[in-house]
Amino acid sequence: MEVKRTSLDTLCAALCHACGIEPPKQAHPANEALTAYVDQALDGKKADRLFMYNPDAIAQWVFEKYPQLMKEATARTELAVPFETVMPSVTPVCFGTMYTGAQPEVHGIKAYVKPVIRIDTIFDAMLRAGKKCAIVSTTGDSLSFIYLERDMDYFILDTVEEINAKAAQLILEDKYDFILVYNANYDAVMHKFGPESLEALSELRANSEAYAMFDALIREHWSKHNVLMGFAMDHGCHEIDGGCGSHGLDMPEDLNIVHLYKAYKAEE
């Protein structure tokens, strides 16, 4: 099925629809392709577990040019959703929109700064519904700051390896309704060596493999739950002079991204 590209501000309400909760107050209307998919995949029921894997800076053009490096993730995908991210296409701005459903001028982050977002968010919506949330992210990165000061759990660690090990532990514990896992490795290496460097593409493959690992754990340990899981980056990237990588511009390479989703029905 051909899915129309929509703004990233349509994601938050769609995730809330999937979980059967009211979206944040300033969220834009839900992405129709994702809501329709979840309704069909879960037979009209709601997901009681949401797992969002957030790699950084994997552009649609990279995803399409190197499909063999993404095969672990795409093999675990039933719906690919093309999004246009927001401007400026930098991490705190984009993740601010992803989990509020609001444009930057509304959520308040309009540059590469990392203040705590004060408007209503998906985390506030989850908490109002009595759900338990966790963010697993790296020291110093945007997702370790912009959603602080909520009654939820934050696991801020130094390396991607530590993050993924902690996320795996949380899946096994099966006590969180919403787990967000951030991996900065592709973005970090891409900035230094370029989006298509061997070093960056190795991290792209690592992101795909990490997602496959989480998928396997979820299928085994969350089998009694209706689950929605997503491979959901914030923005794209492009090469600049000197062979380095960058993002933040109003151009397709930076704005166009594709999220990958799959829902699992609870075992009877």
PDB file of C-alpha atoms in Angstrom:
ATOM      1  CA  MET A   1       0.000   0.000   0.000  1.00  0.00           C
ATOM      2  CA  GLU A   2       1.298   3.435  -0.939  1.00  0.00           C
ATOM      3  CA  VAL A   3       1.286   5.633   2.162  1.00  0.00           C
ATOM      4  CA  LYS A   4       1.154   9.399   1.718  1.00  0.00           C
ATOM      5  CA  ARG A   5       3.912  11.441   3.363  1.00  0.00           C
ATOM      6  CA  THR A   6       2.636  13.559   6.234  1.00  0.00           C
ATOM      7  CA  SER A   7       4.203  15.829   8.822  1.00  0.00           C
ATOM      8  CA  LEU A   8       5.933  14.281  11.805  1.00  0.00           C
ATOM      9  CA  ASP A   9       3.418  16.153  13.955  1.00  0.00           C
ATOM     10  CA  THR A  10       0.823  13.490  13.051  1.00  0.00           C
ATOM     11  CA  LEU A  11       2.710  10.687  14.815  1.00  0.00           C
ATOM     12  CA  CYS A  12       2.020  11.463  18.470  1.00  0.00           C
ATOM     13  CA  ALA A  13      -1.770  11.314  18.224  1.00  0.00           C
ATOM     14  CA  ALA A  14      -1.491   8.081  16.221  1.00  0.00           C
ATOM     15  CA  LEU A  15       0.585   6.469  18.980  1.00  0.00           C
ATOM     16  CA  CYS A  16      -1.981   7.616  21.525  1.00  0.00           C
ATOM     17  CA  HIS A  17      -4.784   6.166  19.386  1.00  0.00           C
ATOM     18  CA  ALA A  18      -2.915   2.874  19.281  1.00  0.00           C
ATOM     19  CA  CYS A  19      -2.754   2.840  23.085  1.00  0.00           C
ATOM     20  CA  GLY A  20      -6.339   3.964  23.609  1.00  0.00           C
ATOM     21  CA  ILE A  21      -5.522   7.236  25.357  1.00  0.00           C
ATOM     22  CA  GLU A  22      -6.342  10.878  24.703  1.00  0.00           C
ATOM     23  CA  PRO A  23      -3.539  12.640  22.795  1.00  0.00           C
ATOM     24  CA  PRO A  24      -1.665  15.651  24.173  1.00  0.00           C
ATOM     25  CA  LYS A  25      -3.671  18.849  24.100  1.00  0.00           C
ATOM     26  CA  GLN A  26      -1.717  20.550  21.275  1.00  0.00           C
ATOM     27  CA  ALA A  27      -1.151  17.446  19.139  1.00  0.00           C
ATOM     28  CA  HIS A  28      -2.063  17.575  15.465  1.00  0.00           C
ATOM     29  CA  PRO A  29      -4.568  14.999  14.141  1.00  0.00           C
ATOM     30  CA  ALA A  30      -3.342  11.421  13.986  1.00  0.00           C
ATOM     31  CA  ASN A  31      -1.563   9.858  11.023  1.00  0.00           C
ATOM     32  CA  GLU A  32      -4.339   7.955   9.265  1.00  0.00           C
ATOM     33  CA  ALA A  33      -2.173   5.188   7.822  1.00  0.00           C
ATOM     34  CA  LEU A  34      -0.766   4.246  11.220  1.00  0.00           C
ATOM     35  CA  THR A  35      -4.106   4.360  13.034  1.00  0.00           C
ATOM     36  CA  ALA A  36      -5.763   2.246  10.341  1.00  0.00           C
ATOM     37  CA  TYR A  37      -2.924  -0.271  10.445  1.00  0.00           C
ATOM     38  CA  VAL A  38      -3.073  -0.664  14.230  1.00  0.00           C
ATOM     39  CA  ASP A  39      -6.860  -1.026  14.214  1.00  0.00           C
ATOM     40  CA  GLN A  40      -6.591  -3.783  11.619  1.00  0.00           C
ATOM     41  CA  ALA A  41      -3.550  -5.542  13.078  1.00  0.00           C
ATOM     42  CA  LEU A  42      -4.973  -5.672  16.614  1.00  0.00           C
ATOM     43  CA  ASP A  43      -8.549  -6.457  15.525  1.00  0.00           C
ATOM     44  CA  GLY A  44      -9.813  -3.172  16.906  1.00  0.00           C
ATOM     45  CA  LYS A  45      -8.166  -3.636  20.288  1.00  0.00           C
ATOM     46  CA  LYS A  46      -5.606  -1.274  21.787  1.00  0.00           C
ATOM     47  CA  ALA A  47      -1.909  -1.772  22.419  1.00  0.00           C
ATOM     48  CA  ASP A  48      -1.078  -2.087  26.101  1.00  0.00           C
ATOM     49  CA  ARG A  49       2.642  -1.977  25.346  1.00  0.00           C
ATOM     50  CA  LEU A  50       4.405   0.628  23.175  1.00  0.00           C
ATOM     51  CA  PHE A  51       8.095   0.277  22.305  1.00  0.00           C
ATOM     52  CA  MET A  52       9.717   3.113  20.363  1.00  0.00           C
ATOM     53  CA  TYR A  53      13.268   2.617  19.112  1.00  0.00           C
ATOM     54  CA  ASN A  54      14.683   6.027  18.177  1.00  0.00           C
ATOM     55  CA  PRO A  55      17.883   5.920  16.110  1.00  0.00           C
ATOM     56  CA  ASP A  56      19.210   9.302  15.005  1.00  0.00           C
ATOM     57  CA  ALA A  57      19.581  10.832  11.531  1.00  0.00           C
ATOM     58  CA  ILE A  58      18.757   7.835   9.314  1.00  0.00           C
ATOM     59  CA  ALA A  59      17.509   9.606   6.195  1.00  0.00           C
ATOM     60  CA  GLN A  60      15.046   8.098   3.747  1.00  0.00           C
ATOM     61  CA  TRP A  61      17.663   8.302   1.009  1.00  0.00           C
ATOM     62  CA  VAL A  62      20.136   6.315   3.152  1.00  0.00           C
ATOM     63  CA  PHE A  63      17.463   3.759   4.045  1.00  0.00           C
ATOM     64  CA  GLU A  64      16.584   3.294   0.358  1.00  0.00           C
ATOM     65  CA  LYS A  65      20.155   3.261  -0.962  1.00  0.00           C
ATOM     66  CA  TYR A  66      21.400   0.617   1.499  1.00  0.00           C
ATOM     67  CA  PRO A  67      18.473  -1.772   2.030  1.00  0.00           C
ATOM     68  CA  GLN A  68      20.798  -4.682   2.750  1.00  0.00           C
ATOM     69  CA  LEU A  69      22.023  -2.861   5.856  1.00  0.00           C
ATOM     70  CA  MET A  70      18.449  -2.401   7.095  1.00  0.00           C
ATOM     71  CA  LYS A  71      17.158  -5.892   6.357  1.00  0.00           C
ATOM     72  CA  GLU A  72      16.860  -6.947  10.009  1.00  0.00           C
ATOM     73  CA  ALA A  73      14.541  -4.012  10.697  1.00  0.00           C
ATOM     74  CA  THR A  74      12.555  -4.206   7.465  1.00  0.00           C
ATOM     75  CA  ALA A  75      11.994  -7.937   7.958  1.00  0.00           C
ATOM     76  CA  ARG A  76      10.185  -6.994  11.159  1.00  0.00           C
ATOM     77  CA  THR A  77       8.024  -4.311   9.567  1.00  0.00           C
ATOM     78  CA  GLU A  78       4.414  -4.409   8.410  1.00  0.00           C
ATOM     79  CA  LEU A  79       3.913  -0.682   7.818  1.00  0.00           C
ATOM     80  CA  ALA A  80       6.453   1.845   6.528  1.00  0.00           C
ATOM     81  CA  VAL A  81       5.313   5.432   7.095  1.00  0.00           C
ATOM     82  CA  PRO A  82       7.024   8.299   5.236  1.00  0.00           C
ATOM     83  CA  PHE A  83       7.207  11.504   7.260  1.00  0.00           C
ATOM     84  CA  GLU A  84       8.466  15.005   6.646  1.00  0.00           C
ATOM     85  CA  THR A  85      10.176  16.160   9.800  1.00  0.00           C
ATOM     86  CA  VAL A  86      10.117  19.726  11.099  1.00  0.00           C
ATOM     87  CA  MET A  87      12.460  22.677  10.714  1.00  0.00           C
ATOM     88  CA  PRO A  88      15.119  23.216  11.768  1.00  0.00           C
ATOM     89  CA  SER A  89      15.810  19.516  11.258  1.00  0.00           C
ATOM     90  CA  VAL A  90      17.925  19.000  14.375  1.00  0.00           C
ATOM     91  CA  THR A  91      17.442  16.459  17.135  1.00  0.00           C
ATOM     92  CA  PRO A  92      15.719  18.339  19.998  1.00  0.00           C
ATOM     93  CA  VAL A  93      13.364  20.153  17.629  1.00  0.00           C
ATOM     94  CA  CYS A  94      12.310  16.956  15.870  1.00  0.00           C
ATOM     95  CA  PHE A  95      11.938  14.775  18.959  1.00  0.00           C
ATOM     96  CA  GLY A  96      10.044  17.659  20.531  1.00  0.00           C
ATOM     97  CA  THR A  97       7.471  17.383  17.759  1.00  0.00           C
ATOM     98  CA  MET A  98       7.511  13.575  17.697  1.00  0.00           C
ATOM     99  CA  TYR A  99       6.257  13.206  21.250  1.00  0.00           C
ATOM    100  CA  THR A 100       4.044  16.296  21.573  1.00  0.00           C
ATOM    101  CA  GLY A 101       2.429  16.307  18.143  1.00  0.00           C
ATOM    102  CA  ALA A 102       3.055  20.053  18.055  1.00  0.00           C
ATOM    103  CA  GLN A 103       5.096  22.242  15.747  1.00  0.00           C
ATOM    104  CA  PRO A 104       8.318  23.793  17.122  1.00  0.00           C
ATOM    105  CA  GLU A 105       6.769  27.216  17.672  1.00  0.00           C
ATOM    106  CA  VAL A 106       4.243  25.522  19.963  1.00  0.00           C
ATOM    107  CA  HIS A 107       6.471  23.115  21.923  1.00  0.00           C
ATOM    108  CA  GLY A 108       9.081  25.830  22.222  1.00  0.00           C
ATOM    109  CA  ILE A 109      12.288  24.244  20.908  1.00  0.00           C
ATOM    110  CA  LYS A 110      13.217  26.085  17.715  1.00  0.00           C
ATOM    111  CA  ALA A 111      16.995  25.587  17.650  1.00  0.00           C
ATOM    112  CA  TYR A 112      19.625  23.150  18.910  1.00  0.00           C
ATOM    113  CA  VAL A 113      18.868  23.686  22.596  1.00  0.00           C
ATOM    114  CA  LYS A 114      17.614  21.171  25.166  1.00  0.00           C
ATOM    115  CA  PRO A 115      15.163  22.773  27.605  1.00  0.00           C
ATOM    116  CA  VAL A 116      12.470  20.753  29.338  1.00  0.00           C
ATOM    117  CA  ILE A 117       9.310  20.893  27.229  1.00  0.00           C
ATOM    118  CA  ARG A 118       6.475  22.415  29.264  1.00  0.00           C
ATOM    119  CA  ILE A 119       3.491  21.719  27.018  1.00  0.00           C
ATOM    120  CA  ASP A 120       1.480  18.506  27.108  1.00  0.00           C
ATOM    121  CA  THR A 121       3.338  15.423  25.828  1.00  0.00           C
ATOM    122  CA  ILE A 122       2.671  11.766  25.146  1.00  0.00           C
ATOM    123  CA  PHE A 123       4.315  11.011  28.494  1.00  0.00           C
ATOM    124  CA  ASP A 124       1.833  13.244  30.320  1.00  0.00           C
ATOM    125  CA  ALA A 125      -1.004  11.593  28.399  1.00  0.00           C
ATOM    126  CA  MET A 126       0.282   8.141  29.341  1.00  0.00           C
ATOM    127  CA  LEU A 127       0.650   9.101  32.989  1.00  0.00           C
ATOM    128  CA  ARG A 128      -2.902  10.500  33.108  1.00  0.00           C
ATOM    129  CA  ALA A 129      -4.081   7.119  31.858  1.00  0.00           C
ATOM    130  CA  GLY A 130      -2.216   5.351  34.659  1.00  0.00           C
ATOM    131  CA  LYS A 131       0.530   3.993  32.431  1.00  0.00           C
ATOM    132  CA  LYS A 132       4.190   3.540  33.364  1.00  0.00           C
ATOM    133  CA  CYS A 133       6.848   5.074  31.095  1.00  0.00           C
ATOM    134  CA  ALA A 134      10.633   4.858  30.745  1.00  0.00           C
ATOM    135  CA  ILE A 135      13.194   6.699  28.629  1.00  0.00           C
ATOM    136  CA  VAL A 136      16.568   5.026  28.026  1.00  0.00           C
ATOM    137  CA  SER A 137      19.035   7.511  26.533  1.00  0.00           C
ATOM    138  CA  THR A 138      22.633   8.686  26.482  1.00  0.00           C
ATOM    139  CA  THR A 139      24.260  11.206  28.765  1.00  0.00           C
ATOM    140  CA  GLY A 140      24.088  14.683  27.254  1.00  0.00           C
ATOM    141  CA  ASP A 141      21.678  13.908  24.423  1.00  0.00           C
ATOM    142  CA  SER A 142      18.382  15.651  23.730  1.00  0.00           C
ATOM    143  CA  LEU A 143      16.073  12.859  24.858  1.00  0.00           C
ATOM    144  CA  SER A 144      17.909  12.827  28.189  1.00  0.00           C
ATOM    145  CA  PHE A 145      16.708  16.399  28.829  1.00  0.00           C
ATOM    146  CA  ILE A 146      13.626  17.561  26.975  1.00  0.00           C
ATOM    147  CA  TYR A 147      11.109  15.228  28.666  1.00  0.00           C
ATOM    148  CA  LEU A 148      12.466  15.409  32.212  1.00  0.00           C
ATOM    149  CA  GLU A 149      10.416  16.376  35.280  1.00  0.00           C
ATOM    150  CA  ARG A 150       7.661  13.812  34.748  1.00  0.00           C
ATOM    151  CA  ASP A 151       6.662  11.074  37.186  1.00  0.00           C
ATOM    152  CA  MET A 152       8.396   8.382  35.149  1.00  0.00           C
ATOM    153  CA  ASP A 153      11.721   6.571  35.006  1.00  0.00           C
ATOM    154  CA  TYR A 154      14.834   7.803  33.213  1.00  0.00           C
ATOM    155  CA  PHE A 155      17.833   5.583  32.545  1.00  0.00           C
ATOM    156  CA  ILE A 156      20.652   7.854  31.352  1.00  0.00           C
ATOM    157  CA  LEU A 157      23.763   5.901  30.411  1.00  0.00           C
ATOM    158  CA  ASP A 158      27.084   6.586  28.723  1.00  0.00           C
ATOM    159  CA  THR A 159      27.138   4.215  25.740  1.00  0.00           C
ATOM    160  CA  VAL A 160      24.791   2.665  23.207  1.00  0.00           C
ATOM    161  CA  GLU A 161      25.812  -0.763  24.474  1.00  0.00           C
ATOM    162  CA  GLU A 162      24.725   0.138  28.008  1.00  0.00           C
ATOM    163  CA  ILE A 163      21.489   1.641  26.718  1.00  0.00           C
ATOM    164  CA  ASN A 164      20.542  -1.433  24.730  1.00  0.00           C
ATOM    165  CA  ALA A 165      21.421  -3.760  27.596  1.00  0.00           C
ATOM    166  CA  LYS A 166      19.237  -1.715  29.961  1.00  0.00           C
ATOM    167  CA  ALA A 167      16.391  -1.655  27.432  1.00  0.00           C
ATOM    168  CA  ALA A 168      16.624  -5.429  27.067  1.00  0.00           C
ATOM    169  CA  GLN A 169      16.436  -5.755  30.848  1.00  0.00           C
ATOM    170  CA  LEU A 170      13.330  -3.555  30.967  1.00  0.00           C
ATOM    171  CA  ILE A 171      11.630  -5.670  28.302  1.00  0.00           C
ATOM    172  CA  LEU A 172      12.310  -8.797  30.345  1.00  0.00           C
ATOM    173  CA  GLU A 173      10.957  -7.148  33.504  1.00  0.00           C
ATOM    174  CA  ASP A 174       7.705  -6.353  31.646  1.00  0.00           C
ATOM    175  CA  LYS A 175       6.542  -3.574  33.959  1.00  0.00           C
ATOM    176  CA  TYR A 176       6.546  -0.555  31.621  1.00  0.00           C
ATOM    177  CA  ASP A 177       3.693   0.296  29.272  1.00  0.00           C
ATOM    178  CA  PHE A 178       5.857   2.620  27.142  1.00  0.00           C
ATOM    179  CA  ILE A 179       9.604   2.283  26.627  1.00  0.00           C
ATOM    180  CA  LEU A 180      11.571   4.784  24.517  1.00  0.00           C
ATOM    181  CA  VAL A 181      15.115   3.775  23.538  1.00  0.00           C
ATOM    182  CA  TYR A 182      17.485   6.274  21.920  1.00  0.00           C
ATOM    183  CA  ASN A 183      20.591   5.281  19.933  1.00  0.00           C
ATOM    184  CA  ALA A 184      22.826   8.145  18.764  1.00  0.00           C
ATOM    185  CA  ASN A 185      25.541   6.070  17.111  1.00  0.00           C
ATOM    186  CA  TYR A 186      24.724   6.563  13.405  1.00  0.00           C
ATOM    187  CA  ASP A 187      24.361  10.323  13.833  1.00  0.00           C
ATOM    188  CA  ALA A 188      27.565  10.662  15.845  1.00  0.00           C
ATOM    189  CA  VAL A 189      29.672   8.766  13.324  1.00  0.00           C
ATOM    190  CA  MET A 190      27.932  10.292  10.299  1.00  0.00           C
ATOM    191  CA  HIS A 191      28.861  13.807  11.437  1.00  0.00           C
ATOM    192  CA  LYS A 192      32.523  12.845  11.609  1.00  0.00           C
ATOM    193  CA  PHE A 193      32.953  10.603   8.571  1.00  0.00           C
ATOM    194  CA  GLY A 194      29.936  11.257   6.316  1.00  0.00           C
ATOM    195  CA  PRO A 195      26.555   9.519   5.848  1.00  0.00           C
ATOM    196  CA  GLU A 196      27.905   6.900   3.430  1.00  0.00           C
ATOM    197  CA  SER A 197      31.232   6.207   5.100  1.00  0.00           C
ATOM    198  CA  LEU A 198      32.045   2.649   6.075  1.00  0.00           C
ATOM    199  CA  GLU A 199      32.095   3.783   9.691  1.00  0.00           C
ATOM    200  CA  ALA A 200      28.596   5.305   9.521  1.00  0.00           C
ATOM    201  CA  LEU A 201      27.091   2.443   7.528  1.00  0.00           C
ATOM    202  CA  SER A 202      28.408   0.014  10.137  1.00  0.00           C
ATOM    203  CA  GLU A 203      26.386   1.926  12.728  1.00  0.00           C
ATOM    204  CA  LEU A 204      23.336   1.842  10.455  1.00  0.00           C
ATOM    205  CA  ARG A 205      23.602  -1.943  10.408  1.00  0.00           C
ATOM    206  CA  ALA A 206      24.072  -1.938  14.179  1.00  0.00           C
ATOM    207  CA  ASN A 207      20.820   0.007  14.593  1.00  0.00           C
ATOM    208  CA  SER A 208      18.979  -2.507  12.429  1.00  0.00           C
ATOM    209  CA  GLU A 209      20.436  -5.418  14.383  1.00  0.00           C
ATOM    210  CA  ALA A 210      19.583  -3.809  17.724  1.00  0.00           C
ATOM    211  CA  TYR A 211      15.974  -3.392  16.641  1.00  0.00           C
ATOM    212  CA  ALA A 212      15.823  -7.049  15.617  1.00  0.00           C
ATOM    213  CA  MET A 213      17.124  -8.028  19.043  1.00  0.00           C
ATOM    214  CA  PHE A 214      14.442  -5.949  20.760  1.00  0.00           C
ATOM    215  CA  ASP A 215      11.806  -7.473  18.491  1.00  0.00           C
ATOM    216  CA  ALA A 216      12.862 -11.000  19.458  1.00  0.00           C
ATOM    217  CA  LEU A 217      12.757 -10.168  23.164  1.00  0.00           C
ATOM    218  CA  ILE A 218       9.357  -8.502  22.852  1.00  0.00           C
ATOM    219  CA  ARG A 219       7.839 -11.433  20.987  1.00  0.00           C
ATOM    220  CA  GLU A 220       9.016 -13.796  23.712  1.00  0.00           C
ATOM    221  CA  HIS A 221       8.507 -11.751  26.865  1.00  0.00           C
ATOM    222  CA  TRP A 222       5.521  -9.550  25.948  1.00  0.00           C
ATOM    223  CA  SER A 223       3.523 -12.333  24.324  1.00  0.00           C
ATOM    224  CA  LYS A 224       0.555 -11.727  26.654  1.00  0.00           C
ATOM    225  CA  HIS A 225       0.267  -8.120  25.515  1.00  0.00           C
ATOM    226  CA  ASN A 226      -0.964  -6.276  22.458  1.00  0.00           C
ATOM    227  CA  VAL A 227       2.178  -4.477  21.312  1.00  0.00           C
ATOM    228  CA  LEU A 228       3.064  -1.696  18.886  1.00  0.00           C
ATOM    229  CA  MET A 229       6.748  -1.217  18.164  1.00  0.00           C
ATOM    230  CA  GLY A 230       8.436   1.327  15.936  1.00  0.00           C
ATOM    231  CA  PHE A 231      11.818   2.100  14.368  1.00  0.00           C
ATOM    232  CA  ALA A 232      11.467   5.871  14.380  1.00  0.00           C
ATOM    233  CA  MET A 233      14.225   8.348  13.567  1.00  0.00           C
ATOM    234  CA  ASP A 234      14.047  12.110  14.053  1.00  0.00           C
ATOM    235  CA  HIS A 235      15.469  13.550  10.809  1.00  0.00           C
ATOM    236  CA  GLY A 236      17.750  12.777   7.873  1.00  0.00           C
ATOM    237  CA  CYS A 237      21.214  13.955   6.862  1.00  0.00           C
ATOM    238  CA  HIS A 238      23.419  15.048   3.968  1.00  0.00           C
ATOM    239  CA  GLU A 239      27.114  15.180   3.124  1.00  0.00           C
ATOM    240  CA  ILE A 240      29.000  18.454   3.336  1.00  0.00           C
ATOM    241  CA  ASP A 241      32.449  19.622   2.242  1.00  0.00           C
ATOM    242  CA  GLY A 242      35.294  17.587   3.621  1.00  0.00           C
ATOM    243  CA  GLY A 243      33.349  14.345   3.577  1.00  0.00           C
ATOM    244  CA  CYS A 244      31.555  15.079   6.832  1.00  0.00           C
ATOM    245  CA  GLY A 245      27.832  14.798   7.486  1.00  0.00           C
ATOM    246  CA  SER A 246      25.283  17.335   8.638  1.00  0.00           C
ATOM    247  CA  HIS A 247      21.560  18.128   8.905  1.00  0.00           C
ATOM    248  CA  GLY A 248      19.316  21.013   9.859  1.00  0.00           C
ATOM    249  CA  LEU A 249      18.488  22.399   6.418  1.00  0.00           C
ATOM    250  CA  ASP A 250      15.189  22.699   4.570  1.00  0.00           C
ATOM    251  CA  MET A 251      16.033  20.033   1.993  1.00  0.00           C
ATOM    252  CA  PRO A 252      14.646  16.556   1.222  1.00  0.00           C
ATOM    253  CA  GLU A 253      17.800  14.786   2.393  1.00  0.00           C
ATOM    254  CA  ASP A 254      17.320  16.226   5.890  1.00  0.00           C
ATOM    255  CA  LEU A 255      13.512  16.284   6.047  1.00  0.00           C
ATOM    256  CA  ASN A 256      12.380  12.995   4.500  1.00  0.00           C
ATOM    257  CA  ILE A 257      12.376   9.966   6.796  1.00  0.00           C
ATOM    258  CA  VAL A 258      10.574   6.601   6.899  1.00  0.00           C
ATOM    259  CA  HIS A 259       9.382   5.008  10.130  1.00  0.00           C
ATOM    260  CA  LEU A 260       8.860   1.257  10.427  1.00  0.00           C
ATOM    261  CA  TYR A 261       6.033  -0.219  12.522  1.00  0.00           C
ATOM    262  CA  LYS A 262       4.734  -3.618  13.526  1.00  0.00           C
ATOM    263  CA  ALA A 263       1.955  -4.680  15.890  1.00  0.00           C
ATOM    264  CA  TYR A 264       1.712  -7.995  17.716  1.00  0.00           C
ATOM    265  CA  LYS A 265      -1.533  -9.428  19.067  1.00  0.00           C
ATOM    266  CA  ALA A 266      -1.534 -10.950  22.528  1.00  0.00           C
ATOM    267  CA  GLU A 267      -1.452 -14.717  22.583  1.00  0.00           C
ATOM    268  CA  GLU A 268      -4.686 -16.284  23.758  1.00  0.00           C
TER     269      GLU A 268
END
